[in-house]
Every structure is written in C-alpha cells, then in structure tokens.
XYZ file of C-alpha atoms in Angstrom:
126
model
C -6.351 10.936 -4.130
C -4.676 14.126 -2.765
C -3.817 12.348 0.508
C -2.308 9.446 -1.353
C 0.079 11.814 -3.324
C 1.058 13.484 -0.052
C 1.713 10.102 1.528
C 3.854 8.896 -1.434
C 6.006 12.264 -1.015
C 6.095 11.597 2.654
C 7.378 8.108 2.269
C 9.907 9.202 -0.410
C 11.237 11.902 1.857
C 11.571 9.078 4.583
C 13.580 7.033 2.136
C 10.995 4.474 1.242
C 10.588 3.713 -2.366
C 6.978 3.552 -3.526
C 4.941 2.495 -6.485
C 1.422 3.685 -7.024
C -1.039 2.272 -9.633
C -2.729 5.592 -10.368
C 0.197 7.355 -11.764
C 2.900 4.769 -12.646
C 1.381 2.382 -14.935
C 3.051 2.533 -18.455
C 0.934 3.746 -21.462
C 0.124 0.922 -23.705
C 0.236 -1.771 -20.737
C -2.470 -3.667 -19.336
C -3.583 -2.117 -16.104
C -4.260 -5.596 -14.170
C -0.997 -6.893 -15.537
C 0.998 -4.068 -14.040
C -0.580 -4.095 -10.825
C -0.137 -7.840 -10.476
C 3.630 -7.495 -11.221
C 4.128 -4.915 -8.655
C 2.133 -6.699 -6.057
C 4.153 -9.769 -6.778
C 7.387 -7.858 -6.456
C 6.590 -5.829 -3.208
C 7.478 -6.425 0.205
C 4.509 -4.597 1.883
C 1.354 -2.771 0.836
C 0.190 0.547 2.119
C -3.706 0.656 2.104
C -5.428 3.903 2.528
C -8.794 3.181 3.795
C -11.526 5.719 2.900
C -15.221 5.598 2.026
C -14.205 5.834 -1.655
C -11.576 3.224 -1.591
C -13.974 1.016 0.381
C -16.331 1.140 -2.814
C -13.310 0.486 -5.356
C -13.557 -3.042 -6.833
C -9.823 -2.633 -7.797
C -8.747 -1.749 -4.166
C -10.607 -4.773 -2.935
C -8.956 -6.932 -5.731
C -5.524 -5.519 -4.882
C -6.033 -6.167 -0.994
C -7.162 -9.731 -1.541
C -4.213 -10.441 -3.881
C -1.768 -8.988 -1.558
C -3.180 -10.961 1.255
C -3.028 -14.176 -0.794
C 0.611 -13.459 -1.498
C 1.138 -13.060 2.127
C 2.303 -9.508 1.758
C 2.414 -7.484 5.076
C -0.365 -4.787 4.871
C -0.060 -1.396 6.437
C -3.478 0.191 6.775
C -4.237 3.764 7.240
C -7.729 4.853 8.037
C -8.359 8.364 6.258
C -12.149 8.317 6.579
C -14.989 5.965 6.578
C -14.727 2.535 8.251
C -12.027 -0.110 8.524
C -12.277 -2.472 5.530
C -13.860 -5.695 6.624
C -11.025 -7.719 5.086
C -8.373 -5.596 7.248
C -10.391 -5.489 10.534
C -7.971 -7.957 12.215
C -4.868 -5.990 11.324
C -3.702 -2.889 13.412
C -4.149 0.217 11.581
C -3.175 3.974 11.978
C -5.879 6.640 12.159
C -4.985 9.519 9.861
C -8.484 10.889 9.777
C -7.274 14.431 10.396
C -5.160 14.122 7.187
C -1.904 13.678 9.078
C 1.011 11.773 7.801
C 1.648 8.369 9.559
C 3.700 8.618 12.629
C 7.374 8.060 13.010
C 6.448 4.594 14.862
C 4.513 3.617 11.792
C 7.350 4.459 9.370
C 9.855 2.820 11.439
C 7.721 -0.370 11.687
C 7.319 -0.159 7.849
C 11.086 0.231 7.427
C 11.604 -2.779 9.886
C 9.272 -4.887 7.838
C 11.152 -4.066 4.591
C 14.368 -4.876 6.044
C 13.066 -8.166 7.509
C 12.005 -9.702 4.346
C 13.830 -12.301 2.403
C 16.604 -10.750 0.289
C 15.591 -12.881 -2.696
C 12.345 -10.873 -3.106
C 12.017 -7.618 -5.056
C 13.823 -4.315 -4.271
C 11.806 -3.317 -1.316
C 9.139 -1.003 -2.829
C 5.838 -0.600 -1.126
C 2.566 -0.209 -2.979
C -0.300 2.143 -2.305
C-alpha cells in the first residue's frame, strides 16, 4: 500500500488526477457502490500487480469490471506475477519500487486526452 500512496502522489505531481478506493470512499457509503461509480466515471485504470493484490477478490472484481467497461488498463508489476487476466496487456516493471517511467506517464496522459469528451473528468483509478 505504501507504493500505491507514493504512486498517487507521483501521478498528482505529474498533473494526473487520481482516485484510490482505499482512502477516498466516503464514510457511510457502500464500498462496492463507490467503486463502481468511480470505475464508470474513469477513463483509465492503473493496476499495481503484486502478490497481495493478486490474492485480493476486490482487485480481481475491479479489474474485471474495468475490462467489461472497456477501460484502458495501465498495469504496473510491483512484485509477484503478472495477473492472468492482464497477461496480454503490456505492463511496466516497477519491481525495484521505482515510479513509472516518463514514457508510461506520457502514454497515460495521451490515453486520457484521447477519450471521448462526453465521458467523466479524466480521473484514473488505482
């Protein structure tokens, strides 16, 4: 989780608005409802693949839902193995704990700018 928090800060410093399910769900709201709303509103989803996230039923649900909504997935491999559901999507290796490369950030920005303007406000989800 520490890496994800650093990643969110890195993306925000790069001018990319982010929403993260672990810290931005409003008290009193239904967890699954908030996640679904934000996945419906997003243009791209950043998935940090790790041994822990591989075991998470919620991460699996979020990835599957994002894919069913045809969201662009930007996987990062932090540790463990590439998720089976994402094994055909190019990912960036961040196993040393580094932040994604400038090229990755540029491609994320390009994807966010290329999406239909009628969609939500350009936030990414992690």
